[in-house]
């Protein structure tokens, strides 16, 4: 059994809501509320859910780009939330992120060479002629010409810009990369190229990915496991095949049924959820999905569902739902 590269335990991130003349804290936005998961070396965990469920916040809190409110995060056995700033700086090269927007995530005043090489200089990995050679090798890995080093982001297409973002993340030879909607802003044909590139890089460098996405078809293709989030909580985690063939949580079932089927001859009976997503300022008691669930029971409204494990060995489906207790 592989030892987890990333282990997240009871992670929380609350944002304060300030009101009044003195900006006193009147409430908290519970963006991420007590989630746990693991990612092994060379493995991809797909994180899916509706907009505003906390996916991006979870990814950024995992890297301490925003500071978590509570919980534990272990990377290669070391607890990230207890180490000093100097130690965290030394670990930064091994944990990187690919941002959603390939346009706003690149500094328009910096050349491609400076964008990819900045972190290399900061961490003392390469300088001078070695730096230029290193950047050329990284650009080649992501399918870009070394002659692009002197060009600026506005001279490239969206797909090329995202390759530059991938090159920047790859330059420091990380072990773990958060892919935050890394292909959602791209055309479908370009999406396929970037996804295949990520798969090739993962196979070559044994990278671990947290792949955040709305596109279930993309997640089904690239992920080994899938975690489903709803209103700051993870409601189900399982191997990808089990999630798509036998979803257990009513919310997961609704997501899967709403996924378009690219065949006009197949009858598509989607489960339509009623009502709106509740506010993370005041989430429902008990199961957070009970206000929209067609299988709701009385205890769902007051008691938070426990973790239930379905299956044996490594093929386990973890579900937070009273229907399976």
Tab-separated table of C-alpha atoms in Angstrom:
chain	number	residue	atom	x	y	z
A	1	UNK	CA	0.000	0.000	0.000
A	2	UNK	CA	1.368	3.421	-0.988
A	3	UNK	CA	2.127	5.922	1.724
A	4	UNK	CA	0.100	9.118	1.260
A	5	UNK	CA	2.085	12.028	-0.159
A	6	UNK	CA	-0.588	14.485	0.990
A	7	UNK	CA	-2.811	13.812	3.991
A	8	UNK	CA	-5.486	16.324	5.006
A	9	UNK	CA	-7.280	15.978	8.326
A	10	UNK	CA	-10.285	18.057	9.449
A	11	UNK	CA	-9.311	21.076	7.328
A	12	UNK	CA	-11.338	24.240	7.931
A	13	UNK	CA	-11.250	27.704	6.430
A	14	UNK	CA	-13.634	30.358	7.759
A	15	UNK	CA	-13.699	33.932	6.477
A	16	UNK	CA	-14.849	36.671	8.882
A	17	UNK	CA	-17.792	38.919	8.027
A	18	UNK	CA	-17.232	42.382	9.470
A	19	UNK	CA	-20.003	44.924	10.019
A	20	UNK	CA	-20.494	48.279	11.689
A	21	UNK	CA	-18.271	51.306	12.140
A	22	UNK	CA	-15.638	49.330	14.067
A	23	UNK	CA	-15.713	46.399	11.621
A	24	UNK	CA	-16.527	43.881	14.305
A	25	UNK	CA	-16.821	40.246	13.288
A	26	UNK	CA	-20.528	39.427	13.108
A	27	UNK	CA	-20.404	36.053	11.392
A	28	UNK	CA	-18.195	33.574	9.562
A	29	UNK	CA	-18.337	32.249	6.012
A	30	UNK	CA	-17.651	28.527	6.389
A	31	UNK	CA	-16.010	28.033	2.993
A	32	UNK	CA	-14.290	24.766	3.937
A	33	UNK	CA	-15.686	22.997	6.965
A	34	UNK	CA	-13.947	19.872	8.286
A	35	UNK	CA	-12.771	17.939	5.218
A	36	UNK	CA	-10.291	15.048	5.093
A	37	UNK	CA	-8.633	13.143	2.245
A	38	UNK	CA	-5.346	11.625	1.071
A	39	UNK	CA	-3.414	11.683	-2.210
A	40	UNK	CA	-0.683	9.159	-2.991
A	41	UNK	CA	2.388	9.730	-5.139
A	42	UNK	CA	1.531	9.579	-8.835
A	43	UNK	CA	-2.204	9.762	-8.089
A	44	UNK	CA	-4.889	12.268	-9.113
A	45	UNK	CA	-7.766	13.195	-6.817
A	46	UNK	CA	-10.595	14.952	-8.648
A	47	UNK	CA	-12.453	17.522	-6.530
A	48	UNK	CA	-15.898	18.343	-7.906
A	49	UNK	CA	-18.999	20.228	-6.844
A	50	UNK	CA	-21.129	23.284	-7.603
A	51	UNK	CA	-19.677	26.784	-7.798
A	52	UNK	CA	-19.120	28.204	-4.323
A	53	UNK	CA	-18.821	24.822	-2.592
A	54	UNK	CA	-15.235	25.528	-1.443
A	55	UNK	CA	-13.110	23.620	-3.979
A	56	UNK	CA	-10.670	26.425	-4.818
A	57	UNK	CA	-10.461	27.538	-1.178
A	58	UNK	CA	-9.560	23.972	-0.189
A	59	UNK	CA	-6.801	23.835	-2.806
A	60	UNK	CA	-5.283	27.157	-1.779
A	61	UNK	CA	-5.522	26.378	1.941
A	62	UNK	CA	-3.768	23.092	1.245
A	63	UNK	CA	-0.751	25.019	-0.099
A	64	UNK	CA	-1.046	27.713	2.594
A	65	UNK	CA	-1.636	30.378	-0.035
A	66	UNK	CA	-4.399	31.256	2.387
A	67	UNK	CA	-4.005	30.222	6.002
A	68	UNK	CA	-6.398	27.481	7.188
A	69	UNK	CA	-8.538	28.171	10.248
A	70	UNK	CA	-8.008	24.678	11.671
A	71	UNK	CA	-6.989	21.159	10.772
A	72	UNK	CA	-3.810	19.291	9.884
A	73	UNK	CA	-2.008	18.994	6.552
A	74	UNK	CA	0.822	16.493	6.132
A	75	UNK	CA	3.149	16.602	3.135
A	76	UNK	CA	5.681	13.780	2.912
A	77	UNK	CA	4.979	13.114	6.593
A	78	UNK	CA	5.676	16.688	7.725
A	79	UNK	CA	2.885	18.794	9.199
A	80	UNK	CA	2.696	22.005	7.167
A	81	UNK	CA	0.739	24.082	9.661
A	82	UNK	CA	3.356	23.732	12.398
A	83	UNK	CA	6.535	24.502	10.469
A	84	UNK	CA	8.220	27.908	10.465
A	85	UNK	CA	8.221	30.289	7.505
A	86	UNK	CA	11.825	29.424	6.599
A	87	UNK	CA	11.012	25.697	6.543
A	88	UNK	CA	7.865	26.331	4.488
A	89	UNK	CA	9.912	28.330	1.992
A	90	UNK	CA	12.220	25.341	1.536
A	91	UNK	CA	9.217	23.097	0.873
A	92	UNK	CA	7.546	25.458	-1.612
A	93	UNK	CA	9.312	24.067	-4.702
A	94	UNK	CA	7.740	20.649	-4.089
A	95	UNK	CA	4.179	22.039	-3.997
A	96	UNK	CA	2.893	24.109	-6.915
A	97	UNK	CA	-0.376	25.339	-8.443
A	98	UNK	CA	-1.761	25.819	-11.953
A	99	UNK	CA	-4.339	28.614	-11.911
A	100	UNK	CA	-7.695	28.630	-13.665
A	101	UNK	CA	-7.308	31.734	-15.827
A	102	UNK	CA	-4.312	31.575	-18.186
A	103	UNK	CA	-4.762	35.285	-18.924
A	104	UNK	CA	-4.776	36.900	-15.478
A	105	UNK	CA	-2.350	34.426	-13.861
A	106	UNK	CA	0.610	35.597	-15.988
A	107	UNK	CA	2.259	38.980	-15.423
A	108	UNK	CA	1.833	40.911	-18.721
A	109	UNK	CA	5.005	42.929	-18.024
A	110	UNK	CA	7.242	39.863	-17.758
A	111	UNK	CA	8.633	37.770	-20.577
A	112	UNK	CA	8.048	34.023	-20.679
A	113	UNK	CA	11.662	33.478	-19.646
A	114	UNK	CA	11.230	35.691	-16.593
A	115	UNK	CA	7.879	34.107	-15.671
A	116	UNK	CA	9.258	30.563	-15.744
A	117	UNK	CA	12.700	31.508	-14.398
A	118	UNK	CA	11.699	33.789	-11.531
A	119	UNK	CA	11.208	30.990	-8.990
A	120	UNK	CA	14.383	29.275	-10.203
A	121	UNK	CA	16.392	32.378	-9.306
A	122	UNK	CA	14.563	32.918	-6.007
A	123	UNK	CA	15.305	29.359	-4.860
A	124	UNK	CA	18.833	29.379	-6.259
A	125	UNK	CA	18.246	26.429	-8.577
A	126	UNK	CA	19.799	27.953	-11.701
A	127	UNK	CA	21.462	31.212	-12.779
A	128	UNK	CA	23.121	32.688	-15.886
A	129	UNK	CA	23.546	30.379	-18.881
A	130	UNK	CA	22.345	27.422	-16.850
A	131	UNK	CA	19.105	29.312	-16.206
A	132	UNK	CA	18.425	29.881	-19.917
A	133	UNK	CA	19.190	26.247	-20.709
A	134	UNK	CA	16.966	25.043	-17.871
A	135	UNK	CA	14.070	27.257	-19.011
A	136	UNK	CA	14.444	25.972	-22.576
A	137	UNK	CA	14.243	22.379	-21.336
A	138	UNK	CA	11.111	23.109	-19.302
A	139	UNK	CA	9.403	24.885	-22.208
A	140	UNK	CA	10.238	21.947	-24.439
A	141	UNK	CA	8.598	19.577	-21.923
A	142	UNK	CA	5.297	21.462	-22.240
A	143	UNK	CA	5.445	21.709	-26.036
A	144	UNK	CA	6.735	25.286	-26.422
A	145	UNK	CA	9.751	26.534	-28.352
A	146	UNK	CA	12.764	27.858	-26.461
A	147	UNK	CA	12.596	30.938	-28.725
A	148	UNK	CA	9.476	32.007	-26.798
A	149	UNK	CA	11.583	33.078	-23.807
A	150	UNK	CA	11.776	36.702	-25.007
A	151	UNK	CA	8.082	37.015	-25.828
A	152	UNK	CA	5.245	38.356	-23.643
A	153	UNK	CA	1.996	36.625	-22.573
A	154	UNK	CA	-0.247	38.756	-24.827
A	155	UNK	CA	1.454	37.213	-27.871
A	156	UNK	CA	0.084	33.733	-27.089
A	157	UNK	CA	-3.238	31.913	-27.347
A	158	UNK	CA	-5.099	30.653	-24.279
A	159	UNK	CA	-3.751	27.130	-24.664
A	160	UNK	CA	-0.180	28.377	-25.029
A	161	UNK	CA	-0.586	30.584	-21.974
A	162	UNK	CA	-1.760	27.640	-19.942
A	163	UNK	CA	1.307	25.696	-21.103
A	164	UNK	CA	3.417	28.592	-19.787
A	165	UNK	CA	1.578	28.285	-16.464
A	166	UNK	CA	2.283	24.558	-16.411
A	167	UNK	CA	5.942	25.215	-17.230
A	168	UNK	CA	6.149	27.648	-14.323
A	169	UNK	CA	4.705	25.040	-11.962
A	170	UNK	CA	6.915	22.287	-13.378
A	171	UNK	CA	10.182	24.274	-13.292
A	172	UNK	CA	10.862	23.615	-9.604
A	173	UNK	CA	10.402	19.841	-10.002
A	174	UNK	CA	7.436	19.529	-7.650
A	175	UNK	CA	5.929	16.354	-6.258
A	176	UNK	CA	2.414	17.780	-5.889
A	177	UNK	CA	0.421	20.210	-8.060
A	178	UNK	CA	-3.002	21.741	-7.444
A	179	UNK	CA	-4.744	22.081	-10.826
A	180	UNK	CA	-7.409	24.703	-10.133
A	181	UNK	CA	-9.840	24.492	-13.076
A	182	UNK	CA	-6.738	24.215	-15.257
A	183	UNK	CA	-8.637	23.537	-18.495
A	184	UNK	CA	-12.053	25.166	-17.950
A	185	UNK	CA	-11.147	28.410	-19.790
A	186	UNK	CA	-9.871	26.598	-22.898
A	187	UNK	CA	-11.486	25.343	-26.091
A	188	UNK	CA	-12.381	21.649	-26.100
A	189	UNK	CA	-9.621	20.672	-28.545
A	190	UNK	CA	-7.044	22.575	-26.488
A	191	UNK	CA	-8.418	21.003	-23.299
A	192	UNK	CA	-7.586	17.564	-24.681
A	193	UNK	CA	-4.002	18.628	-25.430
A	194	UNK	CA	-3.477	20.063	-21.937
A	195	UNK	CA	-5.043	17.034	-20.221
A	196	UNK	CA	-2.835	14.656	-22.186
A	197	UNK	CA	0.167	16.830	-21.328
A	198	UNK	CA	-0.679	16.639	-17.612
A	199	UNK	CA	-1.026	12.857	-17.870
A	200	UNK	CA	2.332	12.527	-19.658
A	201	UNK	CA	4.079	14.721	-17.071
A	202	UNK	CA	2.501	12.721	-14.247
A	203	UNK	CA	3.748	9.454	-15.717
A	204	UNK	CA	7.259	10.857	-16.221
A	205	UNK	CA	7.716	12.606	-12.867
A	206	UNK	CA	5.278	10.615	-10.673
A	207	UNK	CA	3.377	13.803	-9.881
A	208	UNK	CA	0.372	13.891	-7.584
A	209	UNK	CA	-2.515	16.157	-8.614
A	210	UNK	CA	-5.462	17.700	-6.834
A	211	UNK	CA	-7.596	18.293	-9.920
A	212	UNK	CA	-10.361	20.810	-9.228
A	213	UNK	CA	-13.023	20.901	-11.938
A	214	UNK	CA	-16.691	21.288	-12.861
A	215	UNK	CA	-16.318	19.052	-15.895
A	216	UNK	CA	-17.160	15.515	-14.837
A	217	UNK	CA	-16.053	14.049	-18.170
A	218	UNK	CA	-12.569	15.504	-17.705
A	219	UNK	CA	-12.444	14.274	-14.110
A	220	UNK	CA	-13.562	10.806	-15.153
A	221	UNK	CA	-10.700	10.670	-17.657
A	222	UNK	CA	-7.852	12.005	-15.518
A	223	UNK	CA	-8.654	11.144	-11.884
A	224	UNK	CA	-7.920	7.975	-9.918
A	225	UNK	CA	-10.271	9.004	-7.117
A	226	UNK	CA	-13.045	11.588	-6.863
A	227	UNK	CA	-14.156	13.684	-3.891
A	228	UNK	CA	-17.535	15.415	-4.106
A	229	UNK	CA	-17.993	18.692	-2.181
A	230	UNK	CA	-21.209	20.408	-1.170
A	231	UNK	CA	-21.341	23.634	0.837
A	232	UNK	CA	-17.886	23.241	2.370
A	233	UNK	CA	-18.228	19.530	3.144
A	234	UNK	CA	-17.035	16.435	1.335
A	235	UNK	CA	-20.064	14.157	0.953
A	236	UNK	CA	-18.459	11.233	-0.889
A	237	UNK	CA	-14.989	9.938	-1.845
A	238	UNK	CA	-14.357	6.839	-3.930
A	239	UNK	CA	-12.316	5.470	-6.831
A	240	UNK	CA	-13.444	7.134	-10.067
A	241	UNK	CA	-15.086	4.028	-11.509
A	242	UNK	CA	-17.197	3.501	-8.387
A	243	UNK	CA	-18.280	7.150	-8.273
A	244	UNK	CA	-19.512	7.148	-11.874
A	245	UNK	CA	-20.977	3.639	-11.935
A	246	UNK	CA	-22.464	3.467	-8.441
A	247	UNK	CA	-22.754	6.857	-6.685
A	248	UNK	CA	-24.175	6.509	-3.175
A	249	UNK	CA	-24.871	10.052	-1.949
A	250	UNK	CA	-28.020	11.700	-3.389
A	251	UNK	CA	-26.009	14.796	-4.309
A	252	UNK	CA	-23.409	12.731	-6.194
A	253	UNK	CA	-26.227	10.914	-7.970
A	254	UNK	CA	-27.714	14.251	-9.039
A	255	UNK	CA	-24.348	15.498	-10.334
A	256	UNK	CA	-23.702	12.321	-12.329
A	257	UNK	CA	-27.213	12.288	-13.790
A	258	UNK	CA	-26.852	15.933	-14.896
A	259	UNK	CA	-23.653	15.171	-16.815
A	260	UNK	CA	-24.375	15.459	-20.571
A	261	UNK	CA	-24.235	12.256	-22.626
A	262	UNK	CA	-22.689	12.825	-26.088
A	263	UNK	CA	-25.180	10.554	-27.841
A	264	UNK	CA	-28.506	11.926	-29.162
A	265	UNK	CA	-30.041	8.432	-29.218
A	266	UNK	CA	-29.580	7.897	-25.468
A	267	UNK	CA	-32.477	9.071	-23.288
A	268	UNK	CA	-31.088	11.342	-20.584
A	269	UNK	CA	-33.116	11.360	-17.360
A	270	UNK	CA	-31.391	13.982	-15.243
A	271	UNK	CA	-32.260	14.423	-11.551
A	272	UNK	CA	-33.074	18.115	-11.187
A	273	UNK	CA	-32.304	19.583	-7.775
A	274	UNK	CA	-34.909	21.943	-6.392
A	275	UNK	CA	-34.144	25.144	-4.535
A	276	UNK	CA	-30.910	27.091	-4.201
A	277	UNK	CA	-27.660	26.259	-2.459
A	278	UNK	CA	-27.929	27.538	1.158
A	279	UNK	CA	-25.631	30.312	2.325
A	280	UNK	CA	-22.280	29.262	3.854
A	281	UNK	CA	-22.918	32.059	6.388
A	282	UNK	CA	-25.700	30.002	7.910
A	283	UNK	CA	-25.495	26.393	6.659
A	284	UNK	CA	-28.365	24.013	7.508
A	285	UNK	CA	-28.097	21.852	10.604
A	286	UNK	CA	-27.593	18.129	10.221
A	287	UNK	CA	-26.890	17.106	6.641
A	288	UNK	CA	-26.213	20.241	4.615
A	289	UNK	CA	-27.898	18.731	1.575
A	290	UNK	CA	-31.200	17.959	3.298
A	291	UNK	CA	-32.909	21.163	2.079
A	292	UNK	CA	-32.621	19.926	-1.542
A	293	UNK	CA	-32.659	16.149	-1.091
A	294	UNK	CA	-35.692	14.162	-2.324
A	295	UNK	CA	-34.796	11.300	0.059
A	296	UNK	CA	-34.618	13.455	3.194
A	297	UNK	CA	-35.507	11.884	6.562
A	298	UNK	CA	-36.251	13.566	9.901
A	299	UNK	CA	-32.811	12.848	11.359
A	300	UNK	CA	-31.153	14.425	8.309
A	301	UNK	CA	-32.472	17.790	9.492
A	302	UNK	CA	-30.810	17.719	12.913
A	303	UNK	CA	-28.020	15.105	13.030
A	304	UNK	CA	-24.878	15.372	10.948
A	305	UNK	CA	-24.385	12.104	9.033
A	306	UNK	CA	-21.426	9.933	10.086
A	307	UNK	CA	-18.778	8.554	7.757
A	308	UNK	CA	-19.840	5.212	6.297
A	309	UNK	CA	-17.353	2.992	4.464
A	310	UNK	CA	-18.743	0.782	1.715
A	311	UNK	CA	-16.571	-1.891	0.135
A	312	UNK	CA	-13.400	-3.696	1.163
A	313	UNK	CA	-9.644	-3.291	0.711
A	314	UNK	CA	-8.508	-0.285	-1.295
A	315	UNK	CA	-11.783	-0.137	-3.275
A	316	UNK	CA	-13.700	1.710	-0.567
A	317	UNK	CA	-16.473	4.210	-1.042
A	318	UNK	CA	-16.691	6.721	1.810
A	319	UNK	CA	-20.086	8.379	2.135
A	320	UNK	CA	-21.489	10.905	4.592
A	321	UNK	CA	-25.200	10.031	4.408
A	322	UNK	CA	-27.826	8.635	6.792
A	323	UNK	CA	-29.206	6.406	4.023
A	324	UNK	CA	-26.136	4.176	4.332
A	325	UNK	CA	-25.652	4.035	8.125
